Amino acid sequence: LEDILEASNLSKGDLSINPEVVDFSHAFNEICLSLGQRVQEAGLDFIADNPYDTCQVFLDRGRIQQVITNFVTNAVKNTQKGHVKVGYRRQDNGLYIYCEDTGIGIAKEKQASVFDRFVKLNYFVQGSGLGLNICKSIAERCNGRIGLESEGEGHGCTFWLWIPCQLPTSQTMTATDNNQSRE
């Protein structure tokens, strides 16, 4: 029902984006705490990849949480075994956020349409087919990009969002890997 109401607002051009200064590292941990419970119920391994101790950015936390929640929800619906991994990193003056799964994958010929309205690739799975379209609209309103990577059916998927963010250059961060070299 929420997706239908949100889609109705989108058709009227009423998708509000309200950015604020957020420590995304802490926000990400809170989001993952909630989402991890859903994934564990499905019997999957949940992996949260938070590479920074702190990551101050200017973004709409609620909208980004909406995208991450949608990505993880879809991954859980389409993954029976293996894992769902969600993470982010600083990249190209913004944030790259992703959700990887070991699920059913998406056939190459269907990948281009997955962000369209009312697209459902599996009619046996609950949902309205609007969630990814809403995520696409959020990406566009934030001047970002959204996409997916999949080798095809049976190979899992990685859904991703990149949004430009004001990232303070003097911020102190500790990366668990060498992500800072990608900026």
mmCIF file of N, CA, C and O in Angstrom, residues 31-120:
data_model
loop_
_atom_site.group_PDB
_atom_site.id
_atom_site.type_symbol
_atom_site.label_atom_id
_atom_site.label_comp_id
_atom_site.label_asym_id
_atom_site.label_seq_id
_atom_site.Cartn_x
_atom_site.Cartn_y
_atom_site.Cartn_z
ATOM 1 N N ILE A 31 20.234 1.102 10.213
ATOM 2 C CA ILE A 31 19.419 0.496 9.155
ATOM 3 C C ILE A 31 19.682 -1.006 9.107
ATOM 4 O O ILE A 31 18.752 -1.817 9.043
ATOM 5 N N CYS A 32 20.955 -1.379 9.149
ATOM 6 C CA CYS A 32 21.317 -2.794 9.053
ATOM 7 C C CYS A 32 20.854 -3.598 10.257
ATOM 8 O O CYS A 32 20.515 -4.777 10.124
ATOM 9 N N LEU A 33 20.828 -2.991 11.419
ATOM 10 C CA LEU A 33 20.351 -3.676 12.610
ATOM 11 C C LEU A 33 18.905 -4.127 12.406
ATOM 12 O O LEU A 33 18.533 -5.266 12.695
ATOM 13 N N SER A 34 18.091 -3.243 11.870
ATOM 14 C CA SER A 34 16.692 -3.559 11.603
ATOM 15 C C SER A 34 16.547 -4.578 10.466
ATOM 16 O O SER A 34 15.819 -5.563 10.588
ATOM 17 N N LEU A 35 17.255 -4.342 9.365
ATOM 18 C CA LEU A 35 17.121 -5.219 8.198
ATOM 19 C C LEU A 35 17.710 -6.605 8.450
ATOM 20 O O LEU A 35 17.209 -7.591 7.912
ATOM 21 N N GLY A 36 18.750 -6.670 9.249
ATOM 22 C CA GLY A 36 19.379 -7.955 9.539
ATOM 23 C C GLY A 36 18.421 -8.954 10.154
ATOM 24 O O GLY A 36 18.515 -10.164 9.907
ATOM 25 N N GLN A 37 17.479 -8.482 10.933
ATOM 26 C CA GLN A 37 16.485 -9.361 11.543
ATOM 27 C C GLN A 37 15.598 -10.002 10.480
ATOM 28 O O GLN A 37 15.259 -11.179 10.570
ATOM 29 N N ARG A 38 15.234 -9.250 9.458
ATOM 30 C CA ARG A 38 14.408 -9.799 8.371
ATOM 31 C C ARG A 38 15.157 -10.888 7.611
ATOM 32 O O ARG A 38 14.581 -11.894 7.222
ATOM 33 N N VAL A 39 16.432 -10.633 7.370
ATOM 34 C CA VAL A 39 17.224 -11.580 6.597
ATOM 35 C C VAL A 39 17.422 -12.873 7.384
ATOM 36 O O VAL A 39 17.316 -13.961 6.831
ATOM 37 N N GLN A 40 17.673 -12.768 8.675
ATOM 38 C CA GLN A 40 17.878 -13.956 9.499
ATOM 39 C C GLN A 40 16.630 -14.812 9.551
ATOM 40 O O GLN A 40 16.718 -16.035 9.600
ATOM 41 N N GLU A 41 15.463 -14.204 9.504
ATOM 42 C CA GLU A 41 14.212 -14.956 9.476
ATOM 43 C C GLU A 41 14.134 -15.825 8.235
ATOM 44 O O GLU A 41 13.539 -16.888 8.244
ATOM 45 N N ALA A 42 14.737 -15.373 7.155
ATOM 46 C CA ALA A 42 14.703 -16.122 5.904
ATOM 47 C C ALA A 42 15.769 -17.219 5.870
ATOM 48 O O ALA A 42 15.844 -17.971 4.912
ATOM 49 N N GLY A 43 16.626 -17.296 6.907
ATOM 50 C CA GLY A 43 17.642 -18.335 6.957
ATOM 51 C C GLY A 43 18.864 -18.041 6.099
ATOM 52 O O GLY A 43 19.584 -18.946 5.709
ATOM 53 N N LEU A 44 19.101 -16.786 5.812
ATOM 54 C CA LEU A 44 20.244 -16.373 5.003
ATOM 55 C C LEU A 44 21.295 -15.714 5.882
ATOM 56 O O LEU A 44 20.983 -15.203 6.949
ATOM 57 N N ASP A 45 22.517 -15.685 5.400
ATOM 58 C CA ASP A 45 23.546 -14.904 6.071
ATOM 59 C C ASP A 45 23.366 -13.449 5.667
ATOM 60 O O ASP A 45 23.183 -13.139 4.485
ATOM 61 N N PHE A 46 23.407 -12.567 6.647
ATOM 62 C CA PHE A 46 23.315 -11.134 6.383
ATOM 63 C C PHE A 46 24.673 -10.523 6.653
ATOM 64 O O PHE A 46 25.230 -10.674 7.738
ATOM 65 N N ILE A 47 25.200 -9.833 5.638
ATOM 66 C CA ILE A 47 26.515 -9.212 5.745
ATOM 67 C C ILE A 47 26.345 -7.713 5.566
ATOM 68 O O ILE A 47 25.781 -7.258 4.565
ATOM 69 N N ALA A 48 26.808 -6.946 6.536
ATOM 70 C CA ALA A 48 26.782 -5.487 6.450
ATOM 71 C C ALA A 48 28.218 -5.006 6.271
ATOM 72 O O ALA A 48 29.068 -5.271 7.119
ATOM 73 N N ASP A 49 28.483 -4.336 5.165
ATOM 74 C CA ASP A 49 29.824 -3.851 4.842
ATOM 75 C C ASP A 49 29.882 -2.346 5.089
ATOM 76 O O ASP A 49 29.503 -1.550 4.241
ATOM 77 N N ASN A 50 30.325 -1.983 6.290
ATOM 78 C CA ASN A 50 30.458 -0.578 6.670
ATOM 79 C C ASN A 50 31.949 -0.277 6.796
ATOM 80 O O ASN A 50 32.555 -0.572 7.818
ATOM 81 N N PRO A 51 32.552 0.317 5.763
ATOM 82 C CA PRO A 51 34.009 0.473 5.755
ATOM 83 C C PRO A 51 34.551 1.641 6.570
ATOM 84 O O PRO A 51 35.766 1.787 6.676
ATOM 85 N N TYR A 52 33.686 2.477 7.133
ATOM 86 C CA TYR A 52 34.164 3.680 7.808
ATOM 87 C C TYR A 52 33.647 3.756 9.243
ATOM 88 O O TYR A 52 32.525 3.352 9.527
ATOM 89 N N ASP A 53 34.471 4.320 10.117
ATOM 90 C CA ASP A 53 34.035 4.582 11.492
ATOM 91 C C ASP A 53 33.071 5.754 11.523
ATOM 92 O O ASP A 53 32.153 5.809 12.339
ATOM 93 N N THR A 54 33.287 6.722 10.636
ATOM 94 C CA THR A 54 32.411 7.878 10.520
ATOM 95 C C THR A 54 32.411 8.332 9.073
ATOM 96 O O THR A 54 33.399 8.169 8.362
ATOM 97 N N CYS A 55 31.286 8.857 8.633
ATOM 98 C CA CYS A 55 31.167 9.308 7.237
ATOM 99 C C CYS A 55 30.097 10.403 7.182
ATOM 100 O O CYS A 55 28.920 10.133 6.966
ATOM 101 N N GLN A 56 30.526 11.635 7.407
ATOM 102 C CA GLN A 56 29.599 12.772 7.403
ATOM 103 C C GLN A 56 29.234 13.139 5.967
ATOM 104 O O GLN A 56 30.130 13.382 5.145
ATOM 105 N N VAL A 57 27.950 13.141 5.659
ATOM 106 C CA VAL A 57 27.465 13.499 4.328
ATOM 107 C C VAL A 57 26.196 14.334 4.459
ATOM 108 O O VAL A 57 25.580 14.390 5.513
ATOM 109 N N PHE A 58 25.805 14.939 3.367
ATOM 110 C CA PHE A 58 24.589 15.739 3.281
ATOM 111 C C PHE A 58 23.642 14.999 2.346
ATOM 112 O O PHE A 58 23.862 14.966 1.129
ATOM 113 N N LEU A 59 22.611 14.350 2.919
ATOM 114 C CA LEU A 59 21.666 13.580 2.115
ATOM 115 C C LEU A 59 20.352 13.413 2.869
ATOM 116 O O LEU A 59 20.254 13.764 4.039
ATOM 117 N N ASP A 60 19.361 12.870 2.183
ATOM 118 C CA ASP A 60 18.069 12.579 2.790
ATOM 119 C C ASP A 60 18.123 11.160 3.351
ATOM 120 O O ASP A 60 17.972 10.184 2.616
ATOM 121 N N ARG A 61 18.347 11.054 4.641
ATOM 122 C CA ARG A 61 18.505 9.750 5.288
ATOM 123 C C ARG A 61 17.278 8.856 5.056
ATOM 124 O O ARG A 61 17.404 7.674 4.775
ATOM 125 N N GLY A 62 16.102 9.420 5.191
ATOM 126 C CA GLY A 62 14.878 8.633 5.034
ATOM 127 C C GLY A 62 14.738 8.039 3.643
ATOM 128 O O GLY A 62 14.344 6.880 3.489
ATOM 129 N N ARG A 63 15.056 8.824 2.633
ATOM 130 C CA ARG A 63 14.951 8.316 1.251
ATOM 131 C C ARG A 63 16.008 7.261 0.965
ATOM 132 O O ARG A 63 15.734 6.260 0.297
ATOM 133 N N ILE A 64 17.217 7.458 1.483
ATOM 134 C CA ILE A 64 18.265 6.463 1.266
ATOM 135 C C ILE A 64 17.926 5.183 2.021
ATOM 136 O O ILE A 64 18.127 4.075 1.512
ATOM 137 N N GLN A 65 17.360 5.320 3.206
ATOM 138 C CA GLN A 65 16.903 4.142 3.947
ATOM 139 C C GLN A 65 15.813 3.413 3.164
ATOM 140 O O GLN A 65 15.783 2.183 3.133
ATOM 141 N N GLN A 66 14.945 4.159 2.513
ATOM 142 C CA GLN A 66 13.881 3.573 1.697
ATOM 143 C C GLN A 66 14.479 2.729 0.563
ATOM 144 O O GLN A 66 14.016 1.621 0.298
ATOM 145 N N VAL A 67 15.517 3.237 -0.086
ATOM 146 C CA VAL A 67 16.165 2.498 -1.171
ATOM 147 C C VAL A 67 16.832 1.235 -0.625
ATOM 148 O O VAL A 67 16.645 0.143 -1.174
ATOM 149 N N ILE A 68 17.603 1.373 0.444
ATOM 150 C CA ILE A 68 18.299 0.213 1.011
ATOM 151 C C ILE A 68 17.293 -0.843 1.455
ATOM 152 O O ILE A 68 17.469 -2.042 1.187
ATOM 153 N N THR A 69 16.223 -0.418 2.110
ATOM 154 C CA THR A 69 15.191 -1.350 2.560
ATOM 155 C C THR A 69 14.573 -2.082 1.387
ATOM 156 O O THR A 69 14.374 -3.304 1.424
ATOM 157 N N ASN A 70 14.300 -1.363 0.307
ATOM 158 C CA ASN A 70 13.724 -1.997 -0.875
ATOM 159 C C ASN A 70 14.697 -2.997 -1.483
ATOM 160 O O ASN A 70 14.306 -4.116 -1.837
ATOM 161 N N PHE A 71 15.960 -2.610 -1.603
ATOM 162 C CA PHE A 71 16.965 -3.530 -2.146
ATOM 163 C C PHE A 71 17.027 -4.816 -1.319
ATOM 164 O O PHE A 71 17.015 -5.918 -1.869
ATOM 165 N N VAL A 72 17.112 -4.679 -0.004
ATOM 166 C CA VAL A 72 17.246 -5.850 0.863
ATOM 167 C C VAL A 72 15.972 -6.693 0.843
ATOM 168 O O VAL A 72 16.033 -7.928 0.765
ATOM 169 N N THR A 73 14.821 -6.050 0.883
ATOM 170 C CA THR A 73 13.553 -6.780 0.834
ATOM 171 C C THR A 73 13.451 -7.623 -0.432
ATOM 172 O O THR A 73 13.075 -8.796 -0.391
ATOM 173 N N ASN A 74 13.797 -7.024 -1.569
ATOM 174 C CA ASN A 74 13.767 -7.772 -2.832
ATOM 175 C C ASN A 74 14.778 -8.912 -2.823
ATOM 176 O O ASN A 74 14.489 -10.009 -3.312
ATOM 177 N N ALA A 75 15.964 -8.665 -2.280
ATOM 178 C CA ALA A 75 16.984 -9.712 -2.225
ATOM 179 C C ALA A 75 16.492 -10.896 -1.403
ATOM 180 O O ALA A 75 16.656 -12.058 -1.802
ATOM 181 N N VAL A 76 15.872 -10.620 -0.255
ATOM 182 C CA VAL A 76 15.366 -11.689 0.598
ATOM 183 C C VAL A 76 14.268 -12.480 -0.114
ATOM 184 O O VAL A 76 14.226 -13.713 -0.040
ATOM 185 N N LYS A 77 13.396 -11.790 -0.822
ATOM 186 C CA LYS A 77 12.309 -12.464 -1.539
ATOM 187 C C LYS A 77 12.828 -13.415 -2.607
ATOM 188 O O LYS A 77 12.169 -14.397 -2.932
ATOM 189 N N ASN A 78 13.986 -13.107 -3.163
ATOM 190 C CA ASN A 78 14.482 -13.862 -4.314
ATOM 191 C C ASN A 78 15.730 -14.693 -4.021
ATOM 192 O O ASN A 78 16.401 -15.149 -4.942
ATOM 193 N N THR A 79 16.029 -14.888 -2.739
ATOM 194 C CA THR A 79 17.218 -15.651 -2.353
ATOM 195 C C THR A 79 16.826 -16.704 -1.327
ATOM 196 O O THR A 79 16.365 -16.364 -0.238
ATOM 197 N N GLN A 80 17.000 -17.967 -1.669
ATOM 198 C CA GLN A 80 16.645 -19.046 -0.761
ATOM 199 C C GLN A 80 17.833 -19.513 0.076
ATOM 200 O O GLN A 80 17.666 -20.020 1.174
ATOM 201 N N LYS A 81 19.053 -19.379 -0.455
ATOM 202 C CA LYS A 81 20.231 -19.818 0.286
ATOM 203 C C LYS A 81 21.400 -18.905 -0.060
ATOM 204 O O LYS A 81 21.394 -18.214 -1.072
ATOM 205 N N GLY A 82 22.366 -18.894 0.851
ATOM 206 C CA GLY A 82 23.535 -18.053 0.616
ATOM 207 C C GLY A 82 23.487 -16.811 1.486
ATOM 208 O O GLY A 82 23.275 -16.895 2.685
ATOM 209 N N HIS A 83 23.617 -15.642 0.825
ATOM 210 C CA HIS A 83 23.700 -14.418 1.615
ATOM 211 C C HIS A 83 23.038 -13.228 0.918
ATOM 212 O O HIS A 83 22.803 -13.232 -0.288
ATOM 213 N N VAL A 84 22.793 -12.234 1.746
ATOM 214 C CA VAL A 84 22.413 -10.891 1.300
ATOM 215 C C VAL A 84 23.434 -9.972 1.958
ATOM 216 O O VAL A 84 23.611 -9.996 3.177
ATOM 217 N N LYS A 85 24.121 -9.203 1.130
ATOM 218 C CA LYS A 85 25.163 -8.298 1.620
ATOM 219 C C LYS A 85 24.823 -6.879 1.196
ATOM 220 O O LYS A 85 24.540 -6.622 0.033
ATOM 221 N N VAL A 86 24.831 -5.985 2.160
ATOM 222 C CA VAL A 86 24.556 -4.585 1.871
ATOM 223 C C VAL A 86 25.747 -3.769 2.353
ATOM 224 O O VAL A 86 26.352 -4.069 3.380
ATOM 225 N N GLY A 87 26.106 -2.762 1.564
ATOM 226 C CA GLY A 87 27.252 -1.950 1.924
ATOM 227 C C GLY A 87 27.283 -0.634 1.173
ATOM 228 O O GLY A 87 26.382 -0.322 0.390
ATOM 229 N N TYR A 88 28.328 0.121 1.415
ATOM 230 C CA TYR A 88 28.509 1.410 0.748
ATOM 231 C C TYR A 88 29.983 1.783 0.770
ATOM 232 O O TYR A 88 30.783 1.172 1.489
ATOM 233 N N ARG A 89 30.315 2.774 -0.031
ATOM 234 C CA ARG A 89 31.661 3.336 -0.015
ATOM 235 C C ARG A 89 31.621 4.724 -0.643
ATOM 236 O O ARG A 89 30.721 5.036 -1.435
ATOM 237 N N ARG A 90 32.585 5.522 -0.284
ATOM 238 C CA ARG A 90 32.759 6.819 -0.933
ATOM 239 C C ARG A 90 33.290 6.562 -2.338
ATOM 240 O O ARG A 90 34.191 5.753 -2.519
ATOM 241 N N GLN A 91 32.719 7.247 -3.305
ATOM 242 C CA GLN A 91 33.158 7.042 -4.685
ATOM 243 C C GLN A 91 32.734 8.231 -5.537
ATOM 244 O O GLN A 91 31.576 8.640 -5.489
ATOM 245 N N ASP A 92 33.653 8.774 -6.302
ATOM 246 C CA ASP A 92 33.350 9.830 -7.272
ATOM 247 C C ASP A 92 32.537 10.977 -6.671
ATOM 248 O O ASP A 92 31.499 11.356 -7.205
ATOM 249 N N ASN A 93 32.990 11.518 -5.543
ATOM 250 C CA ASN A 93 32.319 12.630 -4.857
ATOM 251 C C ASN A 93 30.884 12.315 -4.450
ATOM 252 O O ASN A 93 30.004 13.170 -4.507
ATOM 253 N N GLY A 94 30.656 11.081 -4.083
ATOM 254 C CA GLY A 94 29.335 10.678 -3.633
ATOM 255 C C GLY A 94 29.405 9.374 -2.869
ATOM 256 O O GLY A 94 30.476 8.939 -2.445
ATOM 257 N N LEU A 95 28.247 8.773 -2.689
ATOM 258 C CA LEU A 95 28.161 7.469 -2.036
ATOM 259 C C LEU A 95 27.638 6.438 -3.023
ATOM 260 O O LEU A 95 26.659 6.679 -3.731
ATOM 261 N N TYR A 96 28.305 5.314 -3.047
ATOM 262 C CA TYR A 96 27.878 4.147 -3.805
ATOM 263 C C TYR A 96 27.340 3.157 -2.780
ATOM 264 O O TYR A 96 28.062 2.735 -1.865
ATOM 265 N N ILE A 97 26.071 2.815 -2.895
ATOM 266 C CA ILE A 97 25.389 1.926 -1.954
ATOM 267 C C ILE A 97 24.940 0.707 -2.746
ATOM 268 O O ILE A 97 24.408 0.843 -3.856
ATOM 269 N N TYR A 98 25.142 -0.480 -2.193
ATOM 270 C CA TYR A 98 24.805 -1.679 -2.952
ATOM 271 C C TYR A 98 24.170 -2.751 -2.070
ATOM 272 O O TYR A 98 24.320 -2.751 -0.850
ATOM 273 N N CYS A 99 23.476 -3.661 -2.730
ATOM 274 C CA CYS A 99 22.927 -4.852 -2.089
ATOM 275 C C CYS A 99 23.172 -6.027 -3.031
ATOM 276 O O CYS A 99 22.667 -6.055 -4.150
ATOM 277 N N GLU A 100 23.961 -6.960 -2.549
ATOM 278 C CA GLU A 100 24.345 -8.143 -3.332
ATOM 279 C C GLU A 100 23.641 -9.359 -2.744
ATOM 280 O O GLU A 100 23.540 -9.494 -1.526
ATOM 281 N N ASP A 101 23.176 -10.241 -3.618
ATOM 282 C CA ASP A 101 22.565 -11.476 -3.130
ATOM 283 C C ASP A 101 23.027 -12.662 -3.963
ATOM 284 O O ASP A 101 23.586 -12.493 -5.043
ATOM 285 N N THR A 102 22.801 -13.842 -3.426
ATOM 286 C CA THR A 102 23.133 -15.087 -4.126
ATOM 287 C C THR A 102 21.854 -15.761 -4.615
ATOM 288 O O THR A 102 21.774 -16.982 -4.679
ATOM 289 N N GLY A 103 20.877 -14.948 -4.972
ATOM 290 C CA GLY A 103 19.560 -15.448 -5.338
ATOM 291 C C GLY A 103 19.420 -15.889 -6.776
ATOM 292 O O GLY A 103 20.389 -16.292 -7.420
ATOM 293 N N ILE A 104 18.207 -15.756 -7.283
ATOM 294 C CA ILE A 104 17.839 -16.316 -8.578
ATOM 295 C C ILE A 104 18.399 -15.539 -9.768
ATOM 296 O O ILE A 104 18.390 -16.037 -10.882
ATOM 297 N N GLY A 105 18.877 -14.335 -9.530
ATOM 298 C CA GLY A 105 19.423 -13.541 -10.633
ATOM 299 C C GLY A 105 18.329 -13.003 -11.535
ATOM 300 O O GLY A 105 17.137 -13.248 -11.333
ATOM 301 N N ILE A 106 18.742 -12.262 -12.538
ATOM 302 C CA ILE A 106 17.796 -11.689 -13.498
ATOM 303 C C ILE A 106 18.337 -11.928 -14.894
ATOM 304 O O ILE A 106 19.494 -11.598 -15.196
ATOM 305 N N ALA A 107 17.504 -12.494 -15.756
ATOM 306 C CA ALA A 107 17.900 -12.751 -17.144
ATOM 307 C C ALA A 107 18.339 -11.451 -17.809
ATOM 308 O O ALA A 107 17.754 -10.387 -17.570
ATOM 309 N N LYS A 108 19.369 -11.527 -18.622
ATOM 310 C CA LYS A 108 19.937 -10.337 -19.286
ATOM 311 C C LYS A 108 18.862 -9.540 -20.022
ATOM 312 O O LYS A 108 18.832 -8.318 -19.956
ATOM 313 N N GLU A 109 17.965 -10.221 -20.721
ATOM 314 C CA GLU A 109 16.950 -9.527 -21.525
ATOM 315 C C GLU A 109 15.890 -8.820 -20.680
ATOM 316 O O GLU A 109 15.150 -7.976 -21.180
ATOM 317 N N LYS A 110 15.806 -9.112 -19.390
ATOM 318 C CA LYS A 110 14.823 -8.478 -18.515
ATOM 319 C C LYS A 110 15.418 -7.367 -17.649
ATOM 320 O O LYS A 110 14.695 -6.628 -17.007
ATOM 321 N N GLN A 111 16.727 -7.247 -17.637
ATOM 322 C CA GLN A 111 17.384 -6.297 -16.739
ATOM 323 C C GLN A 111 17.046 -4.847 -17.051
ATOM 324 O O GLN A 111 16.906 -4.031 -16.138
ATOM 325 N N ALA A 112 16.889 -4.498 -18.311
ATOM 326 C CA ALA A 112 16.624 -3.101 -18.685
ATOM 327 C C ALA A 112 15.276 -2.607 -18.175
ATOM 328 O O ALA A 112 15.095 -1.416 -17.939
ATOM 329 N N SER A 113 14.316 -3.502 -17.972
ATOM 330 C CA SER A 113 12.965 -3.086 -17.592
ATOM 331 C C SER A 113 12.691 -3.175 -16.089
ATOM 332 O O SER A 113 11.621 -2.780 -15.639
ATOM 333 N N VAL A 114 13.637 -3.655 -15.307
ATOM 334 C CA VAL A 114 13.369 -3.944 -13.903
ATOM 335 C C VAL A 114 13.023 -2.690 -13.087
ATOM 336 O O VAL A 114 12.324 -2.789 -12.082
ATOM 337 N N PHE A 115 13.439 -1.505 -13.519
ATOM 338 C CA PHE A 115 13.139 -0.274 -12.789
ATOM 339 C C PHE A 115 11.871 0.427 -13.310
ATOM 340 O O PHE A 115 11.522 1.493 -12.821
ATOM 341 N N ASP A 116 11.183 -0.181 -14.273
ATOM 342 C CA ASP A 116 9.932 0.389 -14.790
ATOM 343 C C ASP A 116 8.789 0.116 -13.816
ATOM 344 O O ASP A 116 8.858 -0.795 -12.989
ATOM 345 N N ARG A 117 7.726 0.891 -13.960
ATOM 346 C CA ARG A 117 6.550 0.723 -13.093
ATOM 347 C C ARG A 117 5.861 -0.609 -13.330
ATOM 348 O O ARG A 117 5.720 -1.059 -14.458
ATOM 349 N N PHE A 118 5.419 -1.204 -12.257
ATOM 350 C CA PHE A 118 4.631 -2.436 -12.235
ATOM 351 C C PHE A 118 5.344 -3.636 -12.853
ATOM 352 O O PHE A 118 4.700 -4.588 -13.281
ATOM 353 N N VAL A 119 6.659 -3.601 -12.905
ATOM 354 C CA VAL A 119 7.400 -4.744 -13.436
ATOM 355 C C VAL A 119 7.642 -5.730 -12.312
ATOM 356 O O VAL A 119 8.221 -5.394 -11.281
ATOM 357 N N LYS A 120 7.144 -6.933 -12.526
ATOM 358 C CA LYS A 120 7.376 -8.042 -11.590
ATOM 359 C C LYS A 120 7.947 -9.184 -12.418
ATOM 360 O O LYS A 120 7.320 -9.636 -13.364
#
